[in-house]
Amino acid sequence: MSDYEAVFCIVNAGYSDIVMDAAREVGARGGTVIHARGTANKEAEQFFQITIQPDKEIVMILVPSDIKDAVLHALYRDAGLKTAGQGIAFSMPVNDVVGIASPSAQPATAQPTNETAGAPENTDGAQ
């Protein structure tokens, strides 16, 4: 089982702040917003009984696996299909993560293997 999950929430343009506020309430720290354009057809609008706006925002939030369900529930509550944001949210497991500091993580420091580590290799025999 992965330590992190990627939560994606697709909402009407202008509702990404509501998504992030809901996610932060249950422990998420931050996210990334991508501007997008939806391509749903009239059948989808009739099925969901909503009018689908073409301009969208995709909010990507990397969260610890243990709060993923709480984040999804908060997004459904505050930005779901029955709200003005008309959001759809889903999650995907994340195999590896770099660049995120956790309280238990110790930063790795690279140690040079010799005095000239990082210097370009001399291949012509000159000193």
C-alpha positions as a printed NumPy array, in Angstrom:
array([[  0.   ,   0.   ,   0.   ],
       [  1.279,   3.451,  -0.933],
       [  1.887,   6.165,   1.659],
       [  0.295,   8.8  ,  -0.605],
       [ -2.698,   9.197,  -2.905],
       [ -3.282,  11.745,  -5.646],
       [ -6.758,  13.234,  -5.396],
       [ -8.108,  14.899,  -8.526],
       [-11.171,  17.132,  -8.472],
       [-12.618,  18.524, -11.692],
       [-14.839,  21.555, -11.069],
       [-16.352,  24.443, -12.991],
       [-13.918,  27.32 , -13.482],
       [-13.726,  29.548, -10.432],
       [-14.391,  26.86 ,  -7.804],
       [-10.871,  25.612,  -7.1  ],
       [-10.641,  27.703,  -3.908],
       [-13.708,  25.893,  -2.52 ],
       [-12.023,  22.569,  -3.334],
       [ -8.807,  23.544,  -1.56 ],
       [-10.648,  24.977,   1.464],
       [-12.565,  21.702,   1.868],
       [ -9.412,  19.611,   1.492],
       [ -7.448,  21.741,   3.971],
       [-10.246,  21.362,   6.56 ],
       [ -9.446,  17.647,   6.765],
       [ -5.655,  17.858,   6.627],
       [ -4.482,  18.443,   3.043],
       [ -1.681,  20.972,   2.769],
       [ -1.814,  22.278,  -0.793],
       [ -2.647,  21.519,  -4.377],
       [ -2.105,  22.437,  -8.003],
       [ -4.775,  23.896, -10.273],
       [ -4.814,  23.211, -14.007],
       [ -7.178,  25.095, -16.293],
       [ -9.08 ,  22.75 , -18.605],
       [-12.019,  22.481, -20.965],
       [-14.729,  19.836, -20.573],
       [-16.132,  17.885, -23.52 ],
       [-19.304,  16.351, -22.06 ],
       [-22.195,  15.843, -24.454],
       [-25.927,  16.449, -24.049],
       [-26.53 ,  12.846, -22.948],
       [-24.215,  13.367, -19.973],
       [-26.072,  16.556, -19.054],
       [-29.402,  14.691, -19.164],
       [-28.032,  11.735, -17.19 ],
       [-26.646,  13.921, -14.378],
       [-29.543,  16.406, -14.707],
       [-27.169,  19.374, -14.785],
       [-25.894,  21.904, -17.287],
       [-22.211,  21.265, -17.909],
       [-19.997,  24.34 , -18.212],
       [-17.104,  23.831, -20.658],
       [-14.47 ,  25.789, -18.665],
       [-13.048,  23.629, -15.878],
       [-10.33 ,  23.565, -13.281],
       [ -8.592,  20.369, -12.244],
       [ -7.287,  20.469,  -8.693],
       [ -4.557,  17.924,  -7.954],
       [ -3.863,  17.263,  -4.293],
       [ -1.24 ,  14.846,  -2.97 ],
       [ -2.364,  13.543,   0.423],
       [ -1.278,  10.883,   2.882],
       [ -3.28 ,   7.701,   2.254],
       [ -4.822,   7.799,   5.717],
       [ -6.733,  11.053,   4.984],
       [ -7.733,  10.31 ,   1.38 ],
       [-11.284,   9.212,   2.241],
       [-11.856,  12.294,   4.407],
       [-10.631,  14.539,   1.573],
       [-12.917,  12.86 ,  -0.976],
       [-15.919,  13.182,   1.353],
       [-15.149,  16.865,   2.   ],
       [-14.869,  17.526,  -1.74 ],
       [-18.165,  15.767,  -2.392],
       [-19.848,  17.779,   0.356],
       [-18.523,  21.211,  -0.636],
       [-17.9  ,  20.948,  -4.395],
       [-19.789,  17.863,  -5.615],
       [-22.208,  17.508,  -8.521],
       [-25.112,  18.98 ,  -6.532],
       [-23.206,  22.206,  -5.845],
       [-22.428,  25.17 ,  -8.118],
       [-18.927,  23.748,  -8.647],
       [-20.416,  20.528, -10.075],
       [-17.257,  18.67 ,  -9.098],
       [-16.223,  15.118,  -9.726],
       [-13.406,  13.753,  -7.566],
       [-11.348,  10.58 ,  -7.697],
       [ -8.061,   9.296,  -6.316],
       [ -5.152,   7.252,  -7.588],
       [ -2.369,   5.56 ,  -5.637],
       [  1.084,   7.122,  -5.887],
       [  4.074,   4.785,  -6.026],
       [  6.919,   7.183,  -5.264],
       [  7.138,  10.738,  -3.964],
       [ 10.058,  13.152,  -3.813],
       [ 10.133,  16.725,  -2.591],
       [  7.706,  16.321,   0.286],
       [  9.037,  16.67 ,   3.795],
       [  7.412,  14.539,   6.43 ],
       [  8.078,  14.781,  10.154],
       [  9.853,  11.413,  10.17 ],
       [ 11.858,  11.902,   6.977],
       [ 15.53 ,  12.736,   7.235],
       [ 17.042,  14.56 ,   4.262],
       [ 19.528,  12.466,   2.326],
       [ 22.919,  14.054,   1.75 ],
       [ 25.081,  12.981,  -1.146],
       [ 28.651,  12.245,  -0.212],
       [ 31.378,  12.577,  -2.872],
       [ 33.223,   9.338,  -3.523],
       [ 36.596,  11.088,  -3.856],
       [ 38.216,  14.531,  -3.96 ],
       [ 37.327,  15.181,  -7.59 ],
       [ 33.726,  14.054,  -7.465],
       [ 31.727,  16.206,  -9.819],
       [ 34.778,  17.361, -11.814],
       [ 34.797,  16.478, -15.503],
       [ 36.805,  13.38 , -16.344],
       [ 40.073,  14.041, -18.123],
       [ 40.271,  11.668, -21.094],
       [ 43.198,  13.119, -23.097],
       [ 45.954,  12.175, -20.651],
       [ 46.82 ,  15.806, -19.768],
       [ 47.086,  16.782, -16.115]])
